Amino acid sequence: MNTQNTTRNVLVTGGSGGIGRAVAKRLAADGHAVAVHYAGNRAKADALVTEITDAGGRALSVGADIADEHAVAALFDEVEASLGGIDVVVNTAGVMVLAPVVEYDLEVFDRLMRTNVRGTFVVSQQAARRVRAGGAIVNFSTTVTRTQFPTYGPYVASKAAVEALTLILARELRGKDITVNAVAPGPTATPLFLEGKTEEQIAELSKAAPLERLGEPEDIAETVAFLAGPARWVNGQILFTNGGLA
């Protein structure tokens, strides 16, 4: 595959949410065809697809429980049938529920792990089988694997698992001409991040990075666009996209 100025077919999981939405819009603007995945909010995914197509892009919405291997296989079938193949898979779908380890609800823990670990694994497994040569798999971690903020224990544990999976899958795909990397955002102004935080906490986090602001979803999307397109010599890496926080 010609890796310069090449449009690709992309599946973005969690594509109707904060970072996923920005990623889908950026990749569509770059000329790629984008499948916008949703888990429960089809209306948001459909609205994004309409926004992309109205701007001259190519997109479709697709639904599935990413932790259900049968649903994910069917999802990949649908995207392949609609777009003619898959070149890039971006795993932005995730759950974040914060609380100290000592009082963390185990049912919430299981739900978080099911989405963040099993979901990423199931999608990555299908991606490893389906992504065409010259393509890319992009998973999502978090900068908190380095900053180790209190109350993030289960979430960080899930993302540490994602990092390990990403690094090993990159080595397992030797000879396939498929890159596998993860993006680890810092504090980013999305509903997932802002929920449950006080104005004082948000202000403090805004000043934590040397650039003294929260990241925007578009900042993260820029890194994904690099990995999804021209970054053919970046492989088996965790890219910390956090304004210098850690």
Coordinates of N, CA and C in Angstrom, one line a residue:
M1 N 0.8 -1.2 0.0 CA 0.0 0.0 0.0 C 0.9 1.2 0.0
N2 N 0.5 2.2 -0.8 CA 1.2 3.5 -0.8 C 0.8 4.2 0.5
T3 N 1.8 4.6 1.3 CA 1.5 5.2 2.6 C 1.5 6.7 2.5
Q4 N 1.7 7.3 1.4 CA 1.6 8.7 1.3 C 0.3 9.1 0.6
N5 N -0.4 10.0 1.2 CA -1.6 10.6 0.6 C -2.6 9.4 0.2
T6 N -2.7 8.4 1.1 CA -3.6 7.3 0.9 C -4.8 7.4 1.8
T7 N -6.0 7.3 1.2 CA -7.1 7.3 2.1 C -7.4 5.8 2.5
R8 N -7.9 5.7 3.7 CA -8.1 4.4 4.3 C -9.5 4.3 4.8
N9 N -9.9 3.0 5.1 CA -11.1 2.7 5.7 C -10.9 2.5 7.2
V10 N -11.6 3.2 8.0 CA -11.3 3.3 9.5 C -12.5 2.9 10.3
L11 N -12.3 2.1 11.3 CA -13.3 1.8 12.3 C -12.9 2.5 13.6
V12 N -13.8 3.3 14.2 CA -13.5 4.0 15.4 C -14.5 3.5 16.4
T13 N -14.1 2.8 17.4 CA -15.0 2.3 18.5 C -15.2 3.5 19.4
G14 N -16.4 3.6 20.0 CA -16.7 4.7 20.9 C -16.8 6.0 20.1
G15 N -17.1 5.9 18.8 CA -17.0 7.1 17.9 C -18.0 8.2 18.2
S16 N -19.0 7.9 19.0 CA -20.0 8.9 19.2 C -19.7 9.8 20.4
G17 N -18.6 9.4 21.2 CA -18.3 10.1 22.4 C -17.2 11.1 22.2
G18 N -16.8 11.8 23.3 CA -15.8 12.9 23.2 C -14.6 12.8 22.3
I19 N -13.6 12.0 22.8 CA -12.4 11.8 22.0 C -12.7 11.0 20.7
G20 N -13.6 10.0 20.8 CA -13.9 9.2 19.6 C -14.6 10.1 18.5
R21 N -15.4 11.0 18.9 CA -16.1 11.9 18.0 C -15.0 12.8 17.3
A22 N -14.1 13.3 18.0 CA -13.1 14.2 17.5 C -12.2 13.4 16.5
V23 N -11.9 12.1 16.9 CA -11.1 11.3 16.0 C -11.8 11.0 14.7
A24 N -13.1 10.6 14.8 CA -13.8 10.3 13.6 C -13.9 11.5 12.7
K25 N -14.1 12.7 13.2 CA -14.2 13.9 12.4 C -12.9 14.2 11.8
R26 N -11.8 14.1 12.5 CA -10.5 14.4 12.0 C -10.1 13.4 10.9
L27 N -10.3 12.1 11.1 CA -10.0 11.2 10.1 C -10.8 11.3 8.8
A28 N -12.1 11.7 9.0 CA -12.9 11.9 7.8 C -12.5 13.2 7.1
A29 N -12.0 14.2 7.8 CA -11.5 15.4 7.2 C -10.2 15.1 6.4
D30 N -9.5 14.1 6.9 CA -8.3 13.7 6.2 C -8.5 12.9 4.9
G31 N -9.8 12.6 4.7 CA -10.2 11.9 3.5 C -10.5 10.4 3.7
H32 N -10.4 9.9 4.9 CA -10.6 8.5 5.2 C -12.1 8.2 5.3
A33 N -12.6 7.0 4.9 CA -13.9 6.6 5.2 C -14.0 6.1 6.6
V34 N -15.0 6.5 7.3 CA -15.0 6.2 8.8 C -16.3 5.5 9.2
A35 N -16.2 4.4 9.9 CA -17.3 3.7 10.5 C -17.3 4.1 12.0
V36 N -18.4 4.8 12.3 CA -18.5 5.3 13.7 C -19.3 4.3 14.5
H37 N -18.6 3.7 15.5 CA -19.2 2.7 16.3 C -19.9 3.3 17.5
Y38 N -21.0 2.8 17.9 CA -21.7 3.2 19.2 C -22.1 1.9 19.9
A39 N -22.2 2.1 21.2 CA -22.7 1.0 22.1 C -24.2 1.1 22.4
G40 N -24.6 2.3 22.8 CA -26.0 2.5 23.2 C -26.6 3.7 22.6
N41 N -25.8 4.7 22.1 CA -26.4 5.9 21.7 C -26.3 6.0 20.1
R42 N -27.2 5.4 19.5 CA -27.2 5.4 18.0 C -27.5 6.8 17.5
A43 N -28.4 7.6 18.2 CA -28.7 8.9 17.7 C -27.5 9.8 17.5
K44 N -26.6 9.7 18.5 CA -25.4 10.5 18.5 C -24.5 10.1 17.3
A45 N -24.4 8.8 17.1 CA -23.5 8.3 16.1 C -24.1 8.7 14.7
D46 N -25.4 8.5 14.5 CA -26.1 8.9 13.3 C -25.9 10.4 13.0
A47 N -26.0 11.2 14.1 CA -25.8 12.7 13.9 C -24.4 13.0 13.4
L48 N -23.4 12.3 14.0 CA -22.0 12.5 13.5 C -21.8 12.1 12.1
V49 N -22.4 11.0 11.7 CA -22.3 10.5 10.3 C -22.9 11.5 9.4
T50 N -24.1 12.1 9.8 CA -24.7 13.1 8.9 C -23.8 14.3 8.8
E51 N -23.2 14.7 9.9 CA -22.3 15.9 9.9 C -21.1 15.6 9.0
I52 N -20.5 14.4 9.0 CA -19.4 14.1 8.2 C -19.8 14.0 6.7
T53 N -20.9 13.4 6.4 CA -21.3 13.3 5.0 C -21.8 14.6 4.5
D54 N -22.4 15.4 5.3 CA -22.8 16.8 4.8 C -21.6 17.6 4.4
A55 N -20.4 17.3 5.1 CA -19.2 18.0 4.8 C -18.4 17.4 3.6
G56 N -19.0 16.4 3.0 CA -18.4 15.8 1.8 C -17.6 14.5 2.1
G57 N -17.7 14.0 3.4 CA -17.0 12.8 3.8 C -17.8 11.6 3.6
R58 N -17.2 10.4 3.9 CA -17.9 9.1 3.8 C -17.9 8.5 5.1
A59 N -19.1 8.1 5.6 CA -19.2 7.6 7.0 C -20.4 6.7 7.1
L60 N -20.4 5.8 8.1 CA -21.6 5.1 8.4 C -21.5 4.8 9.9
S61 N -22.7 4.5 10.5 CA -22.7 4.2 12.0 C -23.0 2.7 12.1
V62 N -22.3 2.1 13.1 CA -22.4 0.7 13.4 C -22.4 0.4 14.9
G63 N -23.3 -0.5 15.3 CA -23.5 -0.7 16.7 C -23.0 -2.1 17.2
A64 N -22.5 -2.2 18.4 CA -22.1 -3.5 18.9 C -21.6 -3.3 20.4
D65 N -21.8 -4.4 21.2 CA -21.2 -4.5 22.5 C -19.7 -4.9 22.2
I66 N -18.7 -4.1 22.5 CA -17.4 -4.4 22.1 C -16.8 -5.6 22.9
A67 N -17.4 -5.9 24.0 CA -16.9 -7.1 24.8 C -17.5 -8.4 24.4
D68 N -18.5 -8.4 23.4 CA -19.1 -9.6 22.9 C -18.4 -10.0 21.6
E69 N -17.7 -11.1 21.6 CA -16.9 -11.5 20.5 C -17.8 -11.7 19.2
H70 N -19.0 -12.2 19.4 CA -19.8 -12.5 18.2 C -20.4 -11.2 17.6
A71 N -20.7 -10.2 18.5 CA -21.2 -8.9 18.0 C -20.1 -8.2 17.3
V72 N -18.9 -8.3 17.9 CA -17.7 -7.6 17.2 C -17.4 -8.2 15.9
A73 N -17.4 -9.6 15.8 CA -17.2 -10.2 14.5 C -18.2 -9.7 13.5
A74 N -19.5 -9.6 13.9 CA -20.5 -9.2 13.0 C -20.3 -7.7 12.6
L75 N -19.8 -6.9 13.6 CA -19.5 -5.5 13.3 C -18.4 -5.4 12.3
F76 N -17.3 -6.2 12.4 CA -16.3 -6.1 11.4 C -16.8 -6.6 10.0
D77 N -17.6 -7.6 10.0 CA -18.3 -8.1 8.8 C -19.0 -6.9 8.1
E78 N -19.8 -6.2 8.9 CA -20.6 -5.1 8.3 C -19.7 -4.0 7.8
V79 N -18.7 -3.6 8.5 CA -17.8 -2.6 8.0 C -17.1 -3.0 6.7
E80 N -16.6 -4.2 6.7 CA -15.9 -4.7 5.5 C -16.9 -4.7 4.3
A81 N -18.1 -5.2 4.5 CA -19.1 -5.2 3.4 C -19.4 -3.8 2.9
S82 N -19.5 -2.9 3.9 CA -19.9 -1.5 3.5 C -18.7 -0.7 2.8
L83 N -17.5 -0.9 3.4 CA -16.4 -0.1 2.9 C -15.4 -0.8 2.0
G84 N -15.6 -2.1 1.9 CA -14.7 -2.9 1.1 C -13.4 -3.4 1.7
G85 N -13.3 -3.3 3.0 CA -12.1 -3.7 3.8 C -11.9 -2.7 4.9
I86 N -10.9 -3.1 5.8 CA -10.6 -2.2 7.0 C -9.1 -2.1 7.0
D87 N -8.7 -0.8 7.1 CA -7.2 -0.5 7.1 C -6.8 0.0 8.5
V88 N -7.7 0.6 9.3 CA -7.3 1.2 10.6 C -8.4 0.9 11.6
V89 N -8.0 0.5 12.8 CA -9.0 0.4 13.9 C -8.5 1.2 15.0
V90 N -9.4 2.1 15.5 CA -9.1 3.0 16.6 C -10.0 2.6 17.8
N91 N -9.4 2.2 18.9 CA -10.2 1.8 20.1 C -10.3 2.9 21.1
T92 N -11.3 3.8 20.9 CA -11.5 4.8 21.9 C -12.5 4.5 23.0
A93 N -13.3 3.4 22.8 CA -14.4 3.1 23.7 C -13.8 2.7 25.1
G94 N -14.4 3.3 26.1 CA -13.9 3.0 27.4 C -14.8 3.5 28.5
V95 N -14.6 3.0 29.7 CA -15.4 3.4 30.9 C -14.5 3.9 32.0
M96 N -14.8 5.0 32.6 CA -14.0 5.5 33.7 C -14.9 5.8 34.9
V97 N -14.7 5.1 36.0 CA -15.4 5.3 37.3 C -14.3 5.4 38.3
L98 N -14.3 6.5 39.1 CA -13.3 6.7 40.0 C -13.7 6.5 41.5
A99 N -12.9 5.9 42.3 CA -13.1 5.8 43.7 C -11.9 5.1 44.3
P100 N -11.6 5.3 45.6 CA -10.5 4.7 46.2 C -10.6 3.1 46.2
V101 N -9.5 2.5 46.1 CA -9.5 1.0 46.0 C -10.3 0.4 47.2
V102 N -10.1 1.0 48.4 CA -10.7 0.4 49.6 C -12.2 0.3 49.6
E103 N -12.8 1.2 48.8 CA -14.3 1.2 48.8 C -14.9 1.0 47.4
Y104 N -14.1 0.5 46.5 CA -14.5 0.4 45.1 C -15.5 -0.8 45.0
D105 N -16.6 -0.5 44.3 CA -17.7 -1.5 44.1 C -17.3 -2.5 43.1
L106 N -17.3 -3.8 43.5 CA -16.8 -4.8 42.6 C -17.6 -5.0 41.4
E107 N -18.9 -4.7 41.4 CA -19.7 -4.8 40.2 C -19.3 -3.7 39.2
V108 N -19.0 -2.6 39.7 CA -18.5 -1.5 38.9 C -17.2 -1.9 38.3
F109 N -16.3 -2.5 39.2 CA -15.0 -2.9 38.7 C -15.1 -3.9 37.5
D110 N -16.0 -4.9 37.7 CA -16.2 -5.9 36.6 C -16.7 -5.2 35.3
R111 N -17.6 -4.3 35.5 CA -18.1 -3.6 34.3 C -17.0 -2.8 33.6
L112 N -16.2 -2.1 34.4 CA -15.1 -1.3 33.8 C -14.1 -2.3 33.1
M113 N -13.8 -3.4 33.7 CA -12.8 -4.3 33.1 C -13.4 -4.9 31.9
R114 N -14.7 -5.2 31.9 CA -15.3 -5.8 30.7 C -15.2 -4.9 29.5
T115 N -15.4 -3.7 29.7 CA -15.3 -2.7 28.6 C -13.9 -2.4 28.2
N116 N -13.1 -2.0 29.2 CA -11.7 -1.5 28.9 C -10.7 -2.6 28.6
V117 N -10.8 -3.7 29.2 CA -9.8 -4.8 29.0 C -10.4 -5.8 28.0
R118 N -11.5 -6.5 28.3 CA -12.0 -7.5 27.4 C -12.4 -6.8 26.1
G119 N -13.1 -5.6 26.2 CA -13.5 -5.0 24.9 C -12.4 -4.6 24.0
T120 N -11.3 -4.1 24.6 CA -10.1 -3.8 23.8 C -9.5 -5.0 23.2
F121 N -9.5 -6.1 24.0 CA -8.9 -7.3 23.6 C -9.7 -7.9 22.4
V122 N -11.0 -7.9 22.5 CA -11.9 -8.5 21.5 C -11.7 -7.7 20.2
V123 N -11.8 -6.4 20.3 CA -11.6 -5.6 19.1 C -10.2 -5.8 18.5
S124 N -9.2 -5.8 19.3 CA -7.8 -5.9 18.9 C -7.7 -7.3 18.2
Q125 N -8.3 -8.3 18.7 CA -8.2 -9.6 18.1 C -8.8 -9.7 16.7
Q126 N -10.0 -9.1 16.6 CA -10.6 -9.0 15.2 C -9.7 -8.1 14.3
A127 N -9.2 -7.0 14.8 CA -8.4 -6.1 14.0 C -7.1 -6.9 13.5
A128 N -6.5 -7.7 14.4 CA -5.3 -8.4 14.0 C -5.6 -9.4 12.9
R129 N -6.8 -9.9 12.9 CA -7.2 -10.8 11.8 C -7.7 -10.1 10.5
R130 N -8.1 -8.9 10.6 CA -8.8 -8.3 9.5 C -8.1 -7.1 8.9
V131 N -7.4 -6.3 9.6 CA -6.8 -5.1 9.1 C -5.8 -5.5 7.9
R132 N -5.9 -4.7 6.9 CA -5.1 -5.0 5.7 C -3.7 -4.5 5.8
A133 N -2.8 -5.1 5.1 CA -1.4 -4.7 5.1 C -1.3 -3.2 4.8
G134 N -0.4 -2.6 5.6 CA -0.2 -1.1 5.5 C -1.1 -0.4 6.4
G135 N -1.8 -1.1 7.3 CA -2.8 -0.5 8.2 C -2.2 -0.3 9.6
A136 N -3.2 0.0 10.5 CA -2.8 0.4 11.8 C -3.9 0.1 12.8
I137 N -3.4 -0.3 14.0 CA -4.3 -0.5 15.2 C -3.9 0.5 16.2
V138 N -4.9 1.3 16.7 CA -4.6 2.3 17.7 C -5.4 2.1 19.0
N139 N -4.8 1.7 20.1 CA -5.6 1.6 21.3 C -5.4 2.8 22.2
F140 N -6.2 2.8 23.3 CA -6.1 4.0 24.2 C -5.8 3.6 25.6
S141 N -4.7 4.3 26.1 CA -4.4 4.2 27.5 C -4.7 5.5 28.2
T142 N -3.9 5.9 29.2 CA -4.1 7.1 29.9 C -2.7 7.5 30.5
T143 N -2.5 8.8 30.6 CA -1.3 9.4 31.3 C -1.3 9.0 32.8
V144 N -2.4 8.7 33.4 CA -2.4 8.4 34.8 C -1.7 7.1 35.1
T145 N -1.3 6.3 34.1 CA -0.4 5.2 34.4 C 1.0 5.7 34.9
R146 N 1.3 7.0 34.6 CA 2.5 7.6 35.1 C 2.2 8.5 36.3
T147 N 1.2 9.3 36.2 CA 0.9 10.3 37.3 C 0.4 9.6 38.6
Q148 N -0.3 8.5 38.4 CA -0.8 7.7 39.6 C -1.6 8.5 40.5
F149 N -2.6 9.2 40.0 CA -3.5 10.0 40.9 C -4.4 9.0 41.7
P150 N -4.6 9.3 43.0 CA -5.5 8.6 43.8 C -6.9 8.5 43.2
T151 N -7.6 7.4 43.5 CA -9.0 7.1 43.0 C -9.0 6.6 41.6
Y152 N -7.9 6.5 40.9 CA -7.9 6.0 39.5 C -7.4 4.6 39.5
G153 N -7.3 3.9 40.6 CA -6.7 2.5 40.6 C -7.3 1.6 39.6
P154 N -8.6 1.2 39.7 CA -9.1 0.3 38.7 C -9.0 0.7 37.3
Y155 N -9.2 2.0 37.0 CA -9.1 2.5 35.7 C -7.7 2.4 35.1
V156 N -6.7 2.8 35.9 CA -5.3 2.7 35.5 C -4.9 1.2 35.4
A157 N -5.4 0.3 36.2 CA -5.1 -1.1 36.1 C -5.6 -1.6 34.7
S158 N -6.8 -1.2 34.3 CA -7.4 -1.6 33.0 C -6.5 -1.1 31.9
K159 N -6.0 0.2 32.0 CA -5.3 0.8 30.9 C -3.8 0.2 30.9
A160 N -3.3 -0.2 32.0 CA -2.0 -0.9 32.0 C -2.1 -2.2 31.3
A161 N -3.2 -2.9 31.4 CA -3.5 -4.1 30.6 C -3.5 -3.8 29.2
V162 N -4.2 -2.7 28.8 CA -4.2 -2.3 27.4 C -2.8 -2.0 26.8
E163 N -2.0 -1.3 27.6 CA -0.6 -1.1 27.2 C 0.1 -2.4 26.9
A164 N 0.0 -3.3 27.8 CA 0.7 -4.6 27.7 C 0.2 -5.3 26.4
L165 N -1.1 -5.4 26.3 CA -1.6 -6.0 25.1 C -1.1 -5.4 23.8
T166 N -1.1 -4.0 23.8 CA -0.7 -3.3 22.6 C 0.8 -3.6 22.2
L167 N 1.7 -3.6 23.2 CA 3.1 -3.8 23.0 C 3.3 -5.2 22.5
I168 N 2.6 -6.2 23.0 CA 2.9 -7.6 22.6 C 2.2 -7.8 21.2
L169 N 1.0 -7.3 21.0 CA 0.4 -7.5 19.7 C 1.3 -6.9 18.6
A170 N 1.9 -5.8 18.8 CA 2.8 -5.2 17.8 C 3.9 -6.2 17.4
R171 N 4.4 -7.0 18.4 CA 5.5 -7.9 18.1 C 4.9 -9.2 17.4
E172 N 3.7 -9.6 17.8 CA 3.0 -10.7 17.2 C 2.7 -10.6 15.8
L173 N 2.5 -9.3 15.3 CA 2.1 -9.0 13.9 C 3.4 -8.8 13.1
R174 N 4.5 -9.2 13.5 CA 5.7 -9.2 12.7 C 5.5 -9.7 11.3
G175 N 5.9 -8.9 10.3 CA 5.8 -9.4 8.9 C 4.5 -9.0 8.3
K176 N 3.5 -8.5 9.0 CA 2.2 -8.2 8.5 C 2.0 -6.8 8.0
D177 N 3.0 -5.9 8.2 CA 3.0 -4.5 7.8 C 1.8 -3.8 8.5
I178 N 1.5 -4.1 9.7 CA 0.5 -3.5 10.5 C 1.1 -2.9 11.8
T179 N 0.9 -1.6 12.0 CA 1.5 -1.0 13.2 C 0.4 -1.1 14.3
V180 N 0.9 -1.2 15.6 CA 0.1 -1.3 16.7 C 0.6 -0.4 17.8
N181 N -0.1 0.6 18.1 CA 0.3 1.6 19.1 C -0.8 2.0 20.0
A182 N -0.5 2.7 21.1 CA -1.5 3.2 22.0 C -1.3 4.7 22.3
V183 N -2.3 5.5 22.4 CA -2.3 6.9 22.8 C -2.7 7.0 24.2
A184 N -1.9 7.7 25.0 CA -2.2 7.9 26.4 C -2.5 9.4 26.7
P185 N -3.7 9.8 26.6 CA -4.0 11.2 26.8 C -3.8 11.7 28.3
G186 N -3.5 12.9 28.4 CA -3.5 13.6 29.7 C -4.9 14.1 30.0
P187 N -5.1 15.0 31.0 CA -6.4 15.6 31.2 C -7.0 16.2 30.0
T188 N -8.1 15.8 29.5 CA -8.7 16.2 28.3 C -10.2 16.6 28.5
A189 N -10.6 17.7 28.0 CA -11.9 18.3 28.3 C -13.0 17.5 27.5
T190 N -13.3 16.4 28.1 CA -14.4 15.5 27.6 C -15.4 15.3 28.7
P191 N -16.7 15.0 28.4 CA -17.7 14.7 29.4 C -17.2 13.6 30.4
L192 N -16.5 12.6 29.8 CA -16.0 11.5 30.7 C -15.0 12.0 31.7
F193 N -14.2 12.9 31.3 CA -13.2 13.5 32.3 C -13.8 14.5 33.2
L194 N -14.7 15.3 32.7 CA -15.2 16.4 33.6 C -16.2 16.0 34.6
E195 N -16.9 14.9 34.3 CA -18.0 14.4 35.2 C -17.5 14.1 36.6
G196 N -18.2 14.7 37.5 CA -17.9 14.5 38.9 C -16.8 15.3 39.5
K197 N -16.2 16.2 38.7 CA -15.1 17.0 39.2 C -15.6 18.4 39.6
T198 N -15.0 19.0 40.6 CA -15.4 20.3 41.0 C -14.6 21.3 40.1
E199 N -15.1 22.6 40.1 CA -14.4 23.6 39.3 C -13.0 23.8 39.8
E200 N -12.8 23.6 41.1 CA -11.4 23.8 41.7 C -10.5 22.6 41.2
Q201 N -11.0 21.4 41.1 CA -10.2 20.3 40.6 C -9.9 20.5 39.2
I202 N -10.9 20.9 38.4 CA -10.6 21.1 36.9 C -9.6 22.2 36.7
A203 N -9.7 23.3 37.5 CA -8.7 24.4 37.4 C -7.3 23.9 37.8
E204 N -7.2 23.1 38.8 CA -5.9 22.6 39.2 C -5.3 21.7 38.2
L205 N -6.1 20.8 37.6 CA -5.6 19.9 36.5 C -5.2 20.7 35.3
S206 N -6.0 21.8 35.0 CA -5.7 22.7 33.9 C -4.3 23.3 33.9
K207 N -3.8 23.5 35.2 CA -2.5 24.1 35.3 C -1.3 23.1 35.5
A208 N -1.7 21.8 35.6 CA -0.7 20.8 35.9 C 0.4 20.6 34.8
A209 N 0.0 20.7 33.5 CA 0.9 20.5 32.4 C 1.7 21.8 32.2
P210 N 2.9 21.8 31.7 CA 3.6 23.0 31.4 C 2.9 23.9 30.4
L211 N 2.1 23.4 29.6 CA 1.3 24.3 28.7 C 0.1 24.9 29.3
E212 N -0.2 24.5 30.6 CA -1.2 25.2 31.5 C -2.6 25.3 30.8
R213 N -3.0 24.1 30.3 CA -4.4 24.0 29.9 C -4.8 22.6 29.8
L214 N -6.1 22.3 29.8 CA -6.5 21.0 29.5 C -6.3 20.7 28.0
G215 N -6.1 19.4 27.7 CA -6.1 19.0 26.3 C -7.5 19.1 25.8
E216 N -7.6 19.3 24.5 CA -8.9 19.2 23.8 C -9.0 17.9 23.0
P217 N -10.2 17.4 22.8 CA -10.3 16.2 22.0 C -9.5 16.2 20.7
E218 N -9.5 17.4 20.1 CA -8.8 17.6 18.8 C -7.3 17.4 18.9
D219 N -6.8 17.7 20.1 CA -5.3 17.4 20.3 C -5.0 16.0 20.3
I220 N -5.9 15.2 20.8 CA -5.7 13.7 20.8 C -6.0 13.2 19.4
A221 N -7.0 13.7 18.7 CA -7.3 13.3 17.4 C -6.1 13.5 16.4
E222 N -5.3 14.5 16.7 CA -4.2 14.8 15.8 C -3.1 13.7 16.0
T223 N -2.9 13.2 17.2 CA -2.0 12.1 17.4 C -2.5 10.8 16.7
V224 N -3.8 10.6 16.8 CA -4.4 9.4 16.2 C -4.2 9.5 14.6
A225 N -4.5 10.7 14.1 CA -4.3 10.9 12.6 C -2.9 10.6 12.2
F226 N -1.9 10.9 13.0 CA -0.5 10.6 12.7 C -0.3 9.1 12.6
L227 N -0.8 8.4 13.7 CA -0.6 7.0 13.7 C -1.4 6.2 12.6
A228 N -2.6 6.8 12.3 CA -3.5 6.2 11.3 C -3.0 6.4 9.9
G229 N -2.1 7.4 9.7 CA -1.7 7.7 8.3 C -0.2 7.6 8.1
P230 N 0.5 8.6 8.3 CA 1.9 8.6 7.8 C 2.9 7.9 8.8
A231 N 2.5 7.5 10.0 CA 3.5 7.0 11.0 C 3.8 5.6 10.8
R232 N 4.4 5.2 9.7 CA 4.7 3.8 9.4 C 5.9 3.3 10.1
W233 N 6.7 4.1 10.7 CA 7.9 3.7 11.4 C 7.7 3.8 13.0
V234 N 6.5 4.1 13.4 CA 6.1 4.2 14.8 C 5.3 2.9 15.1
N235 N 5.9 2.0 15.9 CA 5.2 0.7 16.1 C 5.6 0.2 17.5
G236 N 4.6 -0.4 18.2 CA 4.8 -0.9 19.5 C 5.2 0.2 20.5
Q237 N 4.5 1.3 20.5 CA 4.8 2.4 21.3 C 3.5 2.9 22.0
I238 N 3.8 3.6 23.2 CA 2.7 4.3 23.9 C 3.0 5.8 23.8
L239 N 2.2 6.5 23.1 CA 2.4 7.9 22.8 C 1.6 8.8 23.9
F240 N 2.4 9.4 24.8 CA 1.8 10.2 25.8 C 1.5 11.6 25.3
T241 N 0.2 11.9 25.1 CA -0.3 13.1 24.5 C -0.9 13.9 25.6
N242 N -0.1 14.7 26.3 CA -0.5 15.3 27.6 C 0.1 16.7 27.9
G243 N 0.6 17.3 26.9 CA 1.1 18.7 27.1 C 2.4 18.8 28.0
G244 N 3.0 17.6 28.2 CA 4.2 17.6 29.0 C 3.9 17.3 30.5
L245 N 2.7 16.8 30.8 CA 2.4 16.5 32.2 C 3.3 15.5 32.8
A246 N 3.6 14.4 32.1 CA 4.4 13.3 32.6 C 5.1 12.7 31.4

